CSV table of C-alpha atoms in Angstrom, one decimal:
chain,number,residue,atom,x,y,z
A,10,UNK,CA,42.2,2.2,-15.1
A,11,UNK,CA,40.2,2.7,-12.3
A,12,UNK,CA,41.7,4.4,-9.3
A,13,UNK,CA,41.1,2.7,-5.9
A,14,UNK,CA,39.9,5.6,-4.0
A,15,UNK,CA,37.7,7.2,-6.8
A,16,UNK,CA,33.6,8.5,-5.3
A,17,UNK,CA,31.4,6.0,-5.9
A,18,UNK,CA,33.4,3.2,-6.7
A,19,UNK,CA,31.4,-0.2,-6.6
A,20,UNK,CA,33.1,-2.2,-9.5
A,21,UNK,CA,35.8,-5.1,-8.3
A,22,UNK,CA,39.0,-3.1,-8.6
A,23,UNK,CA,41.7,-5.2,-8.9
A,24,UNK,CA,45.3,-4.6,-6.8
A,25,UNK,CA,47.2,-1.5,-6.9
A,26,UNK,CA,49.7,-2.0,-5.1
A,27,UNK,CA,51.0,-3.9,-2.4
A,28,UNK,CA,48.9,-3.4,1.0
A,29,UNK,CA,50.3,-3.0,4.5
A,30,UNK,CA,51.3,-6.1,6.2
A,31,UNK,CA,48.2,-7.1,9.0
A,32,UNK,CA,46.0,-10.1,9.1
A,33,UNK,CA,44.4,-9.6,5.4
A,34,UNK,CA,48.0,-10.1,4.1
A,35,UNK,CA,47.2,-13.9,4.9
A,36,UNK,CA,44.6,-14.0,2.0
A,37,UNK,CA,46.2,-12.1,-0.3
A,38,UNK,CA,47.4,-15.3,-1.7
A,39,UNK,CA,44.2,-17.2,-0.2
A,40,UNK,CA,42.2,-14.5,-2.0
A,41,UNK,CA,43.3,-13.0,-4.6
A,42,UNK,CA,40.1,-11.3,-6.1
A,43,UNK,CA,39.7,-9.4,-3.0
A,44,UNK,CA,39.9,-5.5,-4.7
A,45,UNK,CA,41.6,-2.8,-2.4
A,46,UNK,CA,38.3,-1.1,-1.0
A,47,UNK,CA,37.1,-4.5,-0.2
A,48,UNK,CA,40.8,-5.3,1.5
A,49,UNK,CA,40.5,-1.8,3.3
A,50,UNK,CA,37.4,-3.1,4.8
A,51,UNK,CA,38.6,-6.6,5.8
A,52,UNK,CA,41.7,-5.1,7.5
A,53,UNK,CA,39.7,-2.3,9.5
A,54,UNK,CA,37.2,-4.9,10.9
A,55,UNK,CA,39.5,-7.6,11.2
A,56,UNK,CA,42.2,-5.3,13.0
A,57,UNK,CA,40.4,-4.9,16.2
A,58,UNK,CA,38.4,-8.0,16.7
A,59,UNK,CA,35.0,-7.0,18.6
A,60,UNK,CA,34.6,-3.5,18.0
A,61,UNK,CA,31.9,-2.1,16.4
A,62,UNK,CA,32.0,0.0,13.3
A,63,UNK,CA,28.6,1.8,12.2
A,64,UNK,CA,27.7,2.3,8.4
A,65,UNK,CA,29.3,5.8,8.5
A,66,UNK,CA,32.1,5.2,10.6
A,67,UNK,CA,33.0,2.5,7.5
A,68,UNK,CA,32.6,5.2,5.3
A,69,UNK,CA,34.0,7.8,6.3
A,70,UNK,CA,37.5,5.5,6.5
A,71,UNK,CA,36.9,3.5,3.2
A,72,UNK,CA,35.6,5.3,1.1
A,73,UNK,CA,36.2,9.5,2.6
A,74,UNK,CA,34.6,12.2,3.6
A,75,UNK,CA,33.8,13.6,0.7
A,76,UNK,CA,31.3,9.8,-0.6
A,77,UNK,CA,27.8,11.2,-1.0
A,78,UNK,CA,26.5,7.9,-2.1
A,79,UNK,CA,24.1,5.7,0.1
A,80,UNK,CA,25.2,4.0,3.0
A,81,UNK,CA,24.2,0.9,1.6
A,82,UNK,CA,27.1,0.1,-0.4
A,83,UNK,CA,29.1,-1.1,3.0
A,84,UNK,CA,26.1,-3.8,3.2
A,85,UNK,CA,27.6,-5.0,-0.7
A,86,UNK,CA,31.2,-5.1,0.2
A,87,UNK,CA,30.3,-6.9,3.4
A,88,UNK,CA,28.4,-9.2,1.8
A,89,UNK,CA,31.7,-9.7,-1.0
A,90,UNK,CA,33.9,-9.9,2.0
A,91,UNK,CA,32.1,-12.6,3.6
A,92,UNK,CA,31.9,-14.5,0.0
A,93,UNK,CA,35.5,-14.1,-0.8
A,94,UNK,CA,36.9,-15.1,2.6
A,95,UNK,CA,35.1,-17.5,4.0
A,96,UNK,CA,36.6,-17.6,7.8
A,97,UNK,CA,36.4,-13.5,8.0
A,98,UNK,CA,33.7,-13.9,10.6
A,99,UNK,CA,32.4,-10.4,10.0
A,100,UNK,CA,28.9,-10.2,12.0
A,101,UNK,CA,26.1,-7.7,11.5
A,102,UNK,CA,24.4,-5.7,14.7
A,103,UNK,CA,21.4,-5.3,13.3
A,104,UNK,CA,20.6,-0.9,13.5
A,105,UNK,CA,24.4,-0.6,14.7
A,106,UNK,CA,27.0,-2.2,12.2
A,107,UNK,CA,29.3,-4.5,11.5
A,108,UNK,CA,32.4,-6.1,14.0
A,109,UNK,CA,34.5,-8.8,13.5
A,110,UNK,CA,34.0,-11.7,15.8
A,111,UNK,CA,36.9,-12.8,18.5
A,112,UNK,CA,38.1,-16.2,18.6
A,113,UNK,CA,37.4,-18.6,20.4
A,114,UNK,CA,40.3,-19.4,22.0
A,115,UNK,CA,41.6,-17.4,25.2
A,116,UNK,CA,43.7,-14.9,25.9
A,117,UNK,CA,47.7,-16.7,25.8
A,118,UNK,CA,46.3,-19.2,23.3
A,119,UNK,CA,47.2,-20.0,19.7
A,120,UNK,CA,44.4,-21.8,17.7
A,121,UNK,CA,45.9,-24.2,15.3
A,122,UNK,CA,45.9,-24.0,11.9
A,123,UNK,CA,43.0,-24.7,10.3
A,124,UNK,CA,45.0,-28.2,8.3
A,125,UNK,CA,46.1,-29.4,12.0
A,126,UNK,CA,45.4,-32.4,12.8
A,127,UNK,CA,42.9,-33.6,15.4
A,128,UNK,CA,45.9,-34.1,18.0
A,129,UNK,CA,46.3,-30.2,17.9
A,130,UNK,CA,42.3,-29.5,18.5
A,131,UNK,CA,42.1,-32.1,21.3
A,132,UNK,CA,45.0,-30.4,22.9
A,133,UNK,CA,43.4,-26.8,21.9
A,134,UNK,CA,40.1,-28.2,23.5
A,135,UNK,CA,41.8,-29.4,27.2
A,136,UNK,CA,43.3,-26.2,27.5
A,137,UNK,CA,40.1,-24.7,27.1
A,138,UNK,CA,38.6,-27.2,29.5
A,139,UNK,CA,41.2,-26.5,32.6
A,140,UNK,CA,40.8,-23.0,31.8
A,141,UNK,CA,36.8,-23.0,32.4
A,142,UNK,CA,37.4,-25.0,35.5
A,143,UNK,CA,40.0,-23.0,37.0
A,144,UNK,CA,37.8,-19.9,36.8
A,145,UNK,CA,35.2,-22.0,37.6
A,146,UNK,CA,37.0,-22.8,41.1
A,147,UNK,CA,38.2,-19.3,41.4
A,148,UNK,CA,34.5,-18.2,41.2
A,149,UNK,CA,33.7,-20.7,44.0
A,150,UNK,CA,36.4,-19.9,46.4
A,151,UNK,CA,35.2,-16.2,46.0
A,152,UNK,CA,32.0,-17.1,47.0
A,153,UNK,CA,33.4,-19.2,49.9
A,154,UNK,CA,35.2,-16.4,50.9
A,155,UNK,CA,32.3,-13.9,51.1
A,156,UNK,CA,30.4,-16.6,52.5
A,157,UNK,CA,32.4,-16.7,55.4
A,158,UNK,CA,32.7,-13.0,55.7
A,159,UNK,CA,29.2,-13.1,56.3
A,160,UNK,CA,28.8,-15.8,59.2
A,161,UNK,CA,31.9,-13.8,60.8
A,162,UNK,CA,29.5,-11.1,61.1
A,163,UNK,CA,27.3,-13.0,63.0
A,164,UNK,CA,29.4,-15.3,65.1
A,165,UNK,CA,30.4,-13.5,68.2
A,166,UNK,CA,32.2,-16.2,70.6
A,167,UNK,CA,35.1,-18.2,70.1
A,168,UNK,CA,33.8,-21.3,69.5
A,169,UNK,CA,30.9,-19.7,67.4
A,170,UNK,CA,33.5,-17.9,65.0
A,171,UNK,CA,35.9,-21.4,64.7
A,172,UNK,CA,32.6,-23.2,64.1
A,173,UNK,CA,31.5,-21.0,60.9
A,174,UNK,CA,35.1,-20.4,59.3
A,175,UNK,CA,36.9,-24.5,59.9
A,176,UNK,CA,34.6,-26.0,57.0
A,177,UNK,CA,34.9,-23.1,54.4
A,178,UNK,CA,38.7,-22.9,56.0
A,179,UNK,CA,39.3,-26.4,55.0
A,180,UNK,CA,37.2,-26.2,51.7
A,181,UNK,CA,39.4,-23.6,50.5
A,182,UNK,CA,42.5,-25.5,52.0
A,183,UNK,CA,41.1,-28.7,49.2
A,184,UNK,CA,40.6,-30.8,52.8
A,185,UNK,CA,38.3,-33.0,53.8
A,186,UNK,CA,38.6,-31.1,57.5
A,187,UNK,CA,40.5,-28.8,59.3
A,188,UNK,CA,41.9,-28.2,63.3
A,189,UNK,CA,42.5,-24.6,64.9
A,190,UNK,CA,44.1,-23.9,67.8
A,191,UNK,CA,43.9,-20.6,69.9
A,192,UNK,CA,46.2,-19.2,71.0
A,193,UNK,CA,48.1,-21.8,71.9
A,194,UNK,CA,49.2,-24.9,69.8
A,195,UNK,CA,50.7,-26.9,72.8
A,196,UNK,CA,47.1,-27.4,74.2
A,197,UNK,CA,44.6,-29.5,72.5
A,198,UNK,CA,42.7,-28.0,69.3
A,199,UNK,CA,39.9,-25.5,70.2
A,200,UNK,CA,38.3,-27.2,67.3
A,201,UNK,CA,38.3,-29.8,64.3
A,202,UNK,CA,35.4,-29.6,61.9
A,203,UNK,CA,34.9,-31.8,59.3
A,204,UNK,CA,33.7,-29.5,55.8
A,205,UNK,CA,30.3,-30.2,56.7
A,206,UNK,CA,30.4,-29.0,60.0
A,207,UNK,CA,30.6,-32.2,61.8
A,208,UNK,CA,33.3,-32.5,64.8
A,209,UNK,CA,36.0,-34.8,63.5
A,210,UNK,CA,39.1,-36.3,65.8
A,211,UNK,CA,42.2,-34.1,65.5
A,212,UNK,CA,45.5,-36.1,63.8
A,213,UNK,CA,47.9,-37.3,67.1
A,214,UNK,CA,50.8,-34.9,67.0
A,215,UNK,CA,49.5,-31.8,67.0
A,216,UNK,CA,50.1,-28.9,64.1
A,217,UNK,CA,52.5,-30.3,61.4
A,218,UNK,CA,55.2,-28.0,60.7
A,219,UNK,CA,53.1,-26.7,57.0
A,220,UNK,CA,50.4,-25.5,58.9
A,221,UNK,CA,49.4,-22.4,58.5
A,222,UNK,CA,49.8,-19.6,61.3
A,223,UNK,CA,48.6,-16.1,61.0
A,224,UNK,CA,49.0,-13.3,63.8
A,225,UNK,CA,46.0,-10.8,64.8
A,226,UNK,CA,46.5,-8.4,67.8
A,227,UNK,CA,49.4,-10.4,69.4
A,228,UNK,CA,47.5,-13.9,69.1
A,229,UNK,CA,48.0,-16.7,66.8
A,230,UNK,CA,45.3,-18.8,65.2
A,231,UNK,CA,47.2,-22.0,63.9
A,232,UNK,CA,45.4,-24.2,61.2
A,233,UNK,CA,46.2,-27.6,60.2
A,234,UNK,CA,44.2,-28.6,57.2
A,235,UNK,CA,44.1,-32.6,56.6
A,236,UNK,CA,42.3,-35.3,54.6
A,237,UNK,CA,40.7,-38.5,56.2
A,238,UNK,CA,42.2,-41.4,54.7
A,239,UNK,CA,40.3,-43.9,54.0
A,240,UNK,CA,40.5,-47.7,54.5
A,241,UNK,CA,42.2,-49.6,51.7
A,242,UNK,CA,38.6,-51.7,51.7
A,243,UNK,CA,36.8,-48.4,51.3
A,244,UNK,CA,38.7,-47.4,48.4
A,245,UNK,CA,36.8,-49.3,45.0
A,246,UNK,CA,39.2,-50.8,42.8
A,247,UNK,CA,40.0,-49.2,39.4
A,248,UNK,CA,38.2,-45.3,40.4
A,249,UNK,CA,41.7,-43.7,40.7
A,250,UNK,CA,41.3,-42.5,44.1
A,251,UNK,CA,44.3,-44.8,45.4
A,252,UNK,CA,46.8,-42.7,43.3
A,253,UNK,CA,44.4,-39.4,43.6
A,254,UNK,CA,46.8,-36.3,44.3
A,255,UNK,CA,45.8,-33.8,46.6
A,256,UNK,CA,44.5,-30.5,44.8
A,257,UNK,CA,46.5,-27.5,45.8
A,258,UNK,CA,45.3,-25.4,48.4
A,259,UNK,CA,43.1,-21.8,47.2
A,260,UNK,CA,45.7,-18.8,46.8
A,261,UNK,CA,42.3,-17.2,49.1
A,262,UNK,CA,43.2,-19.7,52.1
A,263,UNK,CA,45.7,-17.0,53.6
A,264,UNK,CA,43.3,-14.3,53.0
A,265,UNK,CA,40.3,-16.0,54.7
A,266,UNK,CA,42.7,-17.1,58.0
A,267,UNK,CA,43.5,-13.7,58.2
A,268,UNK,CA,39.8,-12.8,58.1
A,269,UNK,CA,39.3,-15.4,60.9
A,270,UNK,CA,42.2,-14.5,62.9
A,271,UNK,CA,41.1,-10.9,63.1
A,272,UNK,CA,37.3,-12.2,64.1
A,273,UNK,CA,38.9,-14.0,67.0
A,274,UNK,CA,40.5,-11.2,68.1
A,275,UNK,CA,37.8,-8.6,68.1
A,276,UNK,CA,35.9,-11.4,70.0
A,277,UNK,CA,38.7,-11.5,72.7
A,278,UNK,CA,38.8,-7.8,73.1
A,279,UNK,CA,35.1,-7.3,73.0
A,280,UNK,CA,35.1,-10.2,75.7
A,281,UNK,CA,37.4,-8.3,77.6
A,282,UNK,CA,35.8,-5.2,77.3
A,283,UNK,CA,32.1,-6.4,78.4
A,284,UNK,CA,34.2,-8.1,81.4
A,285,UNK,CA,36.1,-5.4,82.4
A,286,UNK,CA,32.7,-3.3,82.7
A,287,UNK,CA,30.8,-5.3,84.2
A,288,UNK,CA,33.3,-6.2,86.9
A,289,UNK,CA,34.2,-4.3,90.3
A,290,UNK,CA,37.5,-3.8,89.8
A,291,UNK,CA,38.7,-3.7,93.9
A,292,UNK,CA,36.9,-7.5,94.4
A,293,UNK,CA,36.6,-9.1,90.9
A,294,UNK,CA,33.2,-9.6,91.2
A,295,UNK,CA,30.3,-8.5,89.3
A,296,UNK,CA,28.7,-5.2,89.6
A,297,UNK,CA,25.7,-3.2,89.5
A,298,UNK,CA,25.3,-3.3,86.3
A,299,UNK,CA,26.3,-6.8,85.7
A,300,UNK,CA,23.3,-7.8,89.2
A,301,UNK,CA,20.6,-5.6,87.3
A,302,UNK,CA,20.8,-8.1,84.0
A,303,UNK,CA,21.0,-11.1,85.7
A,304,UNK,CA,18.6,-10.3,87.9
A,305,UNK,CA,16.2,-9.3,85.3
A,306,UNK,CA,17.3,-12.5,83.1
A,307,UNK,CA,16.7,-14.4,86.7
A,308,UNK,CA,13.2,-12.8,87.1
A,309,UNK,CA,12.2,-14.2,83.5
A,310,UNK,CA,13.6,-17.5,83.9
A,311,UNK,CA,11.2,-18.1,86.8
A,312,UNK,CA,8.4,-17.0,85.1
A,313,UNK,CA,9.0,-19.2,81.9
A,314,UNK,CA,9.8,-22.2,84.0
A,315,UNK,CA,8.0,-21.9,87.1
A,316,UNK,CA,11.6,-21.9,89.7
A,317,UNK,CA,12.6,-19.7,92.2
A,318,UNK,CA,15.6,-18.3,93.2
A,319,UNK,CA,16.6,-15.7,96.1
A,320,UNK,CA,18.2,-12.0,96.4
A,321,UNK,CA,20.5,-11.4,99.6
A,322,UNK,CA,21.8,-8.1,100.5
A,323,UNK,CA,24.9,-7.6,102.9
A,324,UNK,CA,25.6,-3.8,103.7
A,325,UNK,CA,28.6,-2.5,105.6
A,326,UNK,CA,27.1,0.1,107.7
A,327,UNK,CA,29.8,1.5,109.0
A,328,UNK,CA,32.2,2.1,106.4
A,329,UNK,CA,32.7,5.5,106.5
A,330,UNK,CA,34.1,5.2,110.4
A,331,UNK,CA,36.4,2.7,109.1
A,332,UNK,CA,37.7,4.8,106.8
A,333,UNK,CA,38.0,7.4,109.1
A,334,UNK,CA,40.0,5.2,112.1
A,335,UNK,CA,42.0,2.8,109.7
A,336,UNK,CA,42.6,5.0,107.0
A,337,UNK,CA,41.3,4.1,103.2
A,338,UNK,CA,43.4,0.9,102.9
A,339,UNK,CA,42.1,-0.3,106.0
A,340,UNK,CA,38.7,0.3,104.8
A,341,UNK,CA,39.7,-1.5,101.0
A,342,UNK,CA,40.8,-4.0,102.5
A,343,UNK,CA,37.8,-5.2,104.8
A,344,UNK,CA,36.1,-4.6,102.1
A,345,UNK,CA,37.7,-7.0,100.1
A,346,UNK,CA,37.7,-9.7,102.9
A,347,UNK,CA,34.0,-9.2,103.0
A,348,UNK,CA,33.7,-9.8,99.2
A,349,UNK,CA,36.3,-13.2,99.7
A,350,UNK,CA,33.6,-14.2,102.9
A,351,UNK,CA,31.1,-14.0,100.4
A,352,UNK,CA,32.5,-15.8,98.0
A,353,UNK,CA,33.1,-19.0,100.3
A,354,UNK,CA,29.7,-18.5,101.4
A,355,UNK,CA,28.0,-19.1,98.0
A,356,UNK,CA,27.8,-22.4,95.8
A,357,UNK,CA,29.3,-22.4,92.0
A,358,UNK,CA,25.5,-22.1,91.0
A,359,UNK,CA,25.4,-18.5,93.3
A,360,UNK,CA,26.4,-15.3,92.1
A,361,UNK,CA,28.4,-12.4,94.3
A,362,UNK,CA,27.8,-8.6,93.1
A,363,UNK,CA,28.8,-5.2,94.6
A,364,UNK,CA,26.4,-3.0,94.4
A,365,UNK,CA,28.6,-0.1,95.5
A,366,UNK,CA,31.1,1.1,98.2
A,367,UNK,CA,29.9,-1.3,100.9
A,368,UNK,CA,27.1,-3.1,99.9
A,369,UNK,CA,26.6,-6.4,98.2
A,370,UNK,CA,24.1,-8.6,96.5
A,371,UNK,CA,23.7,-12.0,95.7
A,372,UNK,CA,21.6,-14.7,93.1
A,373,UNK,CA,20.8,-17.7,95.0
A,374,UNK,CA,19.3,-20.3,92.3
A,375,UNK,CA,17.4,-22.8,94.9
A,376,UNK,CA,16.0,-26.3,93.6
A,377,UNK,CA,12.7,-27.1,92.8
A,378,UNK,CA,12.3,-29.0,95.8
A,379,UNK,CA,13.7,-28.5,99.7
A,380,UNK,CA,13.7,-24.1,99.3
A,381,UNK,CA,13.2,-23.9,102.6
A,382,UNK,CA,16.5,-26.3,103.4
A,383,UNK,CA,18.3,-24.0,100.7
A,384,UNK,CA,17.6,-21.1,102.8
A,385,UNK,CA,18.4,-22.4,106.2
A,386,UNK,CA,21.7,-23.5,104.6
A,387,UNK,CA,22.9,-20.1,102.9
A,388,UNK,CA,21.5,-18.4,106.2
A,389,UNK,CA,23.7,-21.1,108.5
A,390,UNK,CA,26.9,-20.6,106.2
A,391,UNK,CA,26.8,-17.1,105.3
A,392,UNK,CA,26.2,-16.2,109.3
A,393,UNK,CA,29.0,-17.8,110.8
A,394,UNK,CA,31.5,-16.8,107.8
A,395,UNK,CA,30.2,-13.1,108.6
A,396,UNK,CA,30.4,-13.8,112.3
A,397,UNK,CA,34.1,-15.2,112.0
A,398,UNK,CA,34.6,-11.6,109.8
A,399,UNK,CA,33.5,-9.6,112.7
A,400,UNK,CA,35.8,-11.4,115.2
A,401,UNK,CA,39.0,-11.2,112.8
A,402,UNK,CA,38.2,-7.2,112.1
A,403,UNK,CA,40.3,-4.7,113.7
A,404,UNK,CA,37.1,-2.4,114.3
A,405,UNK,CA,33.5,-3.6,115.5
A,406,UNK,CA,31.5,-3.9,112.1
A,407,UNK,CA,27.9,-3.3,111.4
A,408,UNK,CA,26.5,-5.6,109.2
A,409,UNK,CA,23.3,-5.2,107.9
A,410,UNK,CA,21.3,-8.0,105.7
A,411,UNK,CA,18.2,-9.0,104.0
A,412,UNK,CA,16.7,-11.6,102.3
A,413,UNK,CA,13.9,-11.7,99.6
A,414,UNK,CA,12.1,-14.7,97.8
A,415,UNK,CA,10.7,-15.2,94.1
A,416,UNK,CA,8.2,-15.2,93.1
A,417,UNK,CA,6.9,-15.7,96.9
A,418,UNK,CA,8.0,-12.3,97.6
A,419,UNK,CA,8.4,-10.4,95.0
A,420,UNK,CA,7.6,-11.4,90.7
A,421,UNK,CA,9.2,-8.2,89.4
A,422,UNK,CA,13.1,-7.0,89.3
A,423,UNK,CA,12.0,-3.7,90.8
A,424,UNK,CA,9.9,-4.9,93.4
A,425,UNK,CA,12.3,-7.1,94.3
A,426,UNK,CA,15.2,-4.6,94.7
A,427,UNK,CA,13.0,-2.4,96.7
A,428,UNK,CA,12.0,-5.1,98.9
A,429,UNK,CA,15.4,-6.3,99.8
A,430,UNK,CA,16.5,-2.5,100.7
A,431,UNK,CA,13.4,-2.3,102.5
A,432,UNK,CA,14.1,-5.6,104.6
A,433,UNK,CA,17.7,-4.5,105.7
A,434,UNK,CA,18.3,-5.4,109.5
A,435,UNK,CA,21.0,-5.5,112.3
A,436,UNK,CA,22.9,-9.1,111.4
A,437,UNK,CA,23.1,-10.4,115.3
A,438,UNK,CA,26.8,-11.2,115.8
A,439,UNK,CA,26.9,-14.9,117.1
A,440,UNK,CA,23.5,-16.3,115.3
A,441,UNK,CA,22.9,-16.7,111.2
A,442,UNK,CA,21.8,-13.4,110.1
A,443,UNK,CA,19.0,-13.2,107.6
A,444,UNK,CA,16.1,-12.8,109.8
A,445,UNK,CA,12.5,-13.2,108.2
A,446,UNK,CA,11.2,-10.4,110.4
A,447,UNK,CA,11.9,-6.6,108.1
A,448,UNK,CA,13.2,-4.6,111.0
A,449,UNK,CA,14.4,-1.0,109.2
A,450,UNK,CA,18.2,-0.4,109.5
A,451,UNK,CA,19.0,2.6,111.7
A,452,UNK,CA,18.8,6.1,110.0
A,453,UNK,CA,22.6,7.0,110.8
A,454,UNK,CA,23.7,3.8,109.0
């Protein structure tokens, strides 16, 4: 009788003994002329479907270290294998090995038996269906995510920032659009956006009570995701779409409002933070660095469109004797009034800077038409609110202006500046001040 494990075996051997249970104890009955090397080598390969064995690997476990005979004789069994059980789907790596393959069915599924009836394999098949379209979506609402992770990088403003995120928002909600509001949900929407980008009108009622509300640095970006209904007439006959159900919403819809919420509030801060330095904190208007951009952004707007606009400069001369006979808050504060009599002096379109402790500067946009008439109207309004200052002051004021013109005067932000310090005179105290002749301020100024 031949032993199973003998060197060099290659005959059929029939059964010695009952195996160990695994899946080649299913064709023991199936297959009964499988021989015990041959059943060694079904069960190794079969046990771990998709790993790969190599020639010696095989031998070394079939057939022991101590086989000295050609590595070939794995390619015979195989082969025997293969002929004696038909659905062993044992495949060959060509210049690697041998593996059994995995089945097709996916992880958590049965397959049916092979005698099942078609029923079974149609089920078996729209499993495997809503399987590959639920990782099919999953794979799309990643992308949508890192999609919109990338246009929050570039969006900067509020409205910028809602306009990028509200389609994917309301793609990953299963919408047809979707409505923010920031910060507040009393007020209107700060935005509805159909999922193409298109501006859509808002439900009446404001956010339902399943909208979704996530908190970023104390403010809260509510979202109301919705679908347009349409007409009964628009709605063909027989398609389904009158009893359609709404898909559920993306398990990434959270994830991305919180990704939008915090965008919203690093463009609040940042907002904050560009106001806050390039504001004067005493007067709330711009200041020095805030007048050099817009005056160079103002110097390159003329150019490019051939308008003109004018620089005024107001100085306090004597604001160091103030501060000495009032006291600093005495001094603050007719400072402030003088940046409030500016204020009413200028149009929306005009801008009011402070250059530094007492001195101020303003962007006058004048039309393209009537600059002269602009000019004698700022000069007429600005000199009798400064006039009506120096009567209401505790302490006589010196006030010192100037007035310069581009491009008639000056085509450069530089020359401009200069020009204007250069042109600061004497305001007379009952007439408009902003004479045309440059008389030089007094050295103790």
């Amino acid at each position: 009788m031949n032993h199973p494990y003998r060197q060099g075996a290659s005959a059929a051997d029939p059964f010695p003994e009952p195996g160990p249970a695994g899946p080649a104890a299913d064709h023991r009955t199936e297959s009964p002329s499988l021989t015990a090397r041959e059943l060694a080598l079904f069960d190794l390969l079969s046990g771990q479907p998709g790993r790969l064995y190599s020639r010696s690997e095989i031998l070394e476990r079939i057939w022991g270290l101590a086989f000295g005979g050609d590595e070939r004789v794995v390619d015979a069994y195989v082969n025997r294998v293969r002929r004696k059980v038909p659905g062993s789907r044992i495949e060959t790596v060509r210049g690697a090995g041998y593996r059994c393959a995995p089945p097709d069915t996916l992880p958590g599924m049965a397959p049916p038996h092979p005698d099942a009836g078609a029923d079974a394999w149609a089920a078996l098949t729209r499993q495997v269906e809503t399987l590959q379209r639920q990782a099919l979506q999953a794979r799309q609402d990643s992308e949508a995510l890192l999609h919109l992770t990338h246009a929050l990088e570039d969006a900067r403003s509020v409205p910028a920032i809602l306009g990028a995120s509200l389609p994917l928002l309301a793609e990953l909600a299963r919408a047809d659009a979707c409505a923010a509001w920031y910060p507040s949900p009393a007020a209107p929407p700060a935005a509805c956006l159909h999922r193409t980008g298109l501006p859509v009108p808002c439900p009446a009622g404001g956010p339902a009570d399943a909208a979704l509300r996530v908190e970023a640095a104390g403010q809260v970006l509510t979202l109301r995701p919705f679908t347009l209904l349409p007409r009964a007439t628009d709605v063909p006959a027989g398609t389904g779409r009158e009893t359609e159900t709404p898909r559920e919403a993306s398990t990434l819809l959270v994830v991305a409002a919180r990704c939008v919420a915090l965008a919203l509030a690093q463009s609040v801060l940042v907002s904050a933070l560009e106001r806050s330095a390039l504001t004067d904190e005493s007067t709330g208007l711009g200041n020095r660095q805030a007048f050099l951009g817009d005056l160079s952004t103002e110097v390159a707007y003329a150019a490019r469109h051939g308008t003109a606009f004018a620089v005024a400069l107001v100085d306090l001369g004597n604001i160091r004797y103030l501060n000495a006979t009032a006291g600093y808050a005495g001094g603050n504060d007719l400072i402030s009034r003088l940046a409030r009599t500016l204020g009413g002096a200028t149009r929306r379109e005009d801008r009011a800077y402070r250059l530094n402790g007492a001195t101020f500067a303003l962007l006058l946009r004048l039309p393209p038409a009537g600059q002269p008439a602009a000019l004698r109207g700022w000069q007429e309004r600005s000199g009798l609110a400064l006039a009506e200052l120096r009567r209401s002051a505790p302490v006589p004021l010196d006030l010192y202006t100037s007035l310069v013109v581009c491009p008639d005067d000056a085509q450069d932000s530089s020359d401009l500046l200069r020009l204007a310090l250069d042109r600061l005179s004497a305001a007379p105290p009952a007439r408009p001040p902003f004479p045309p002749a440059a008389t030089h301020r007094p050295a103790d100024g």
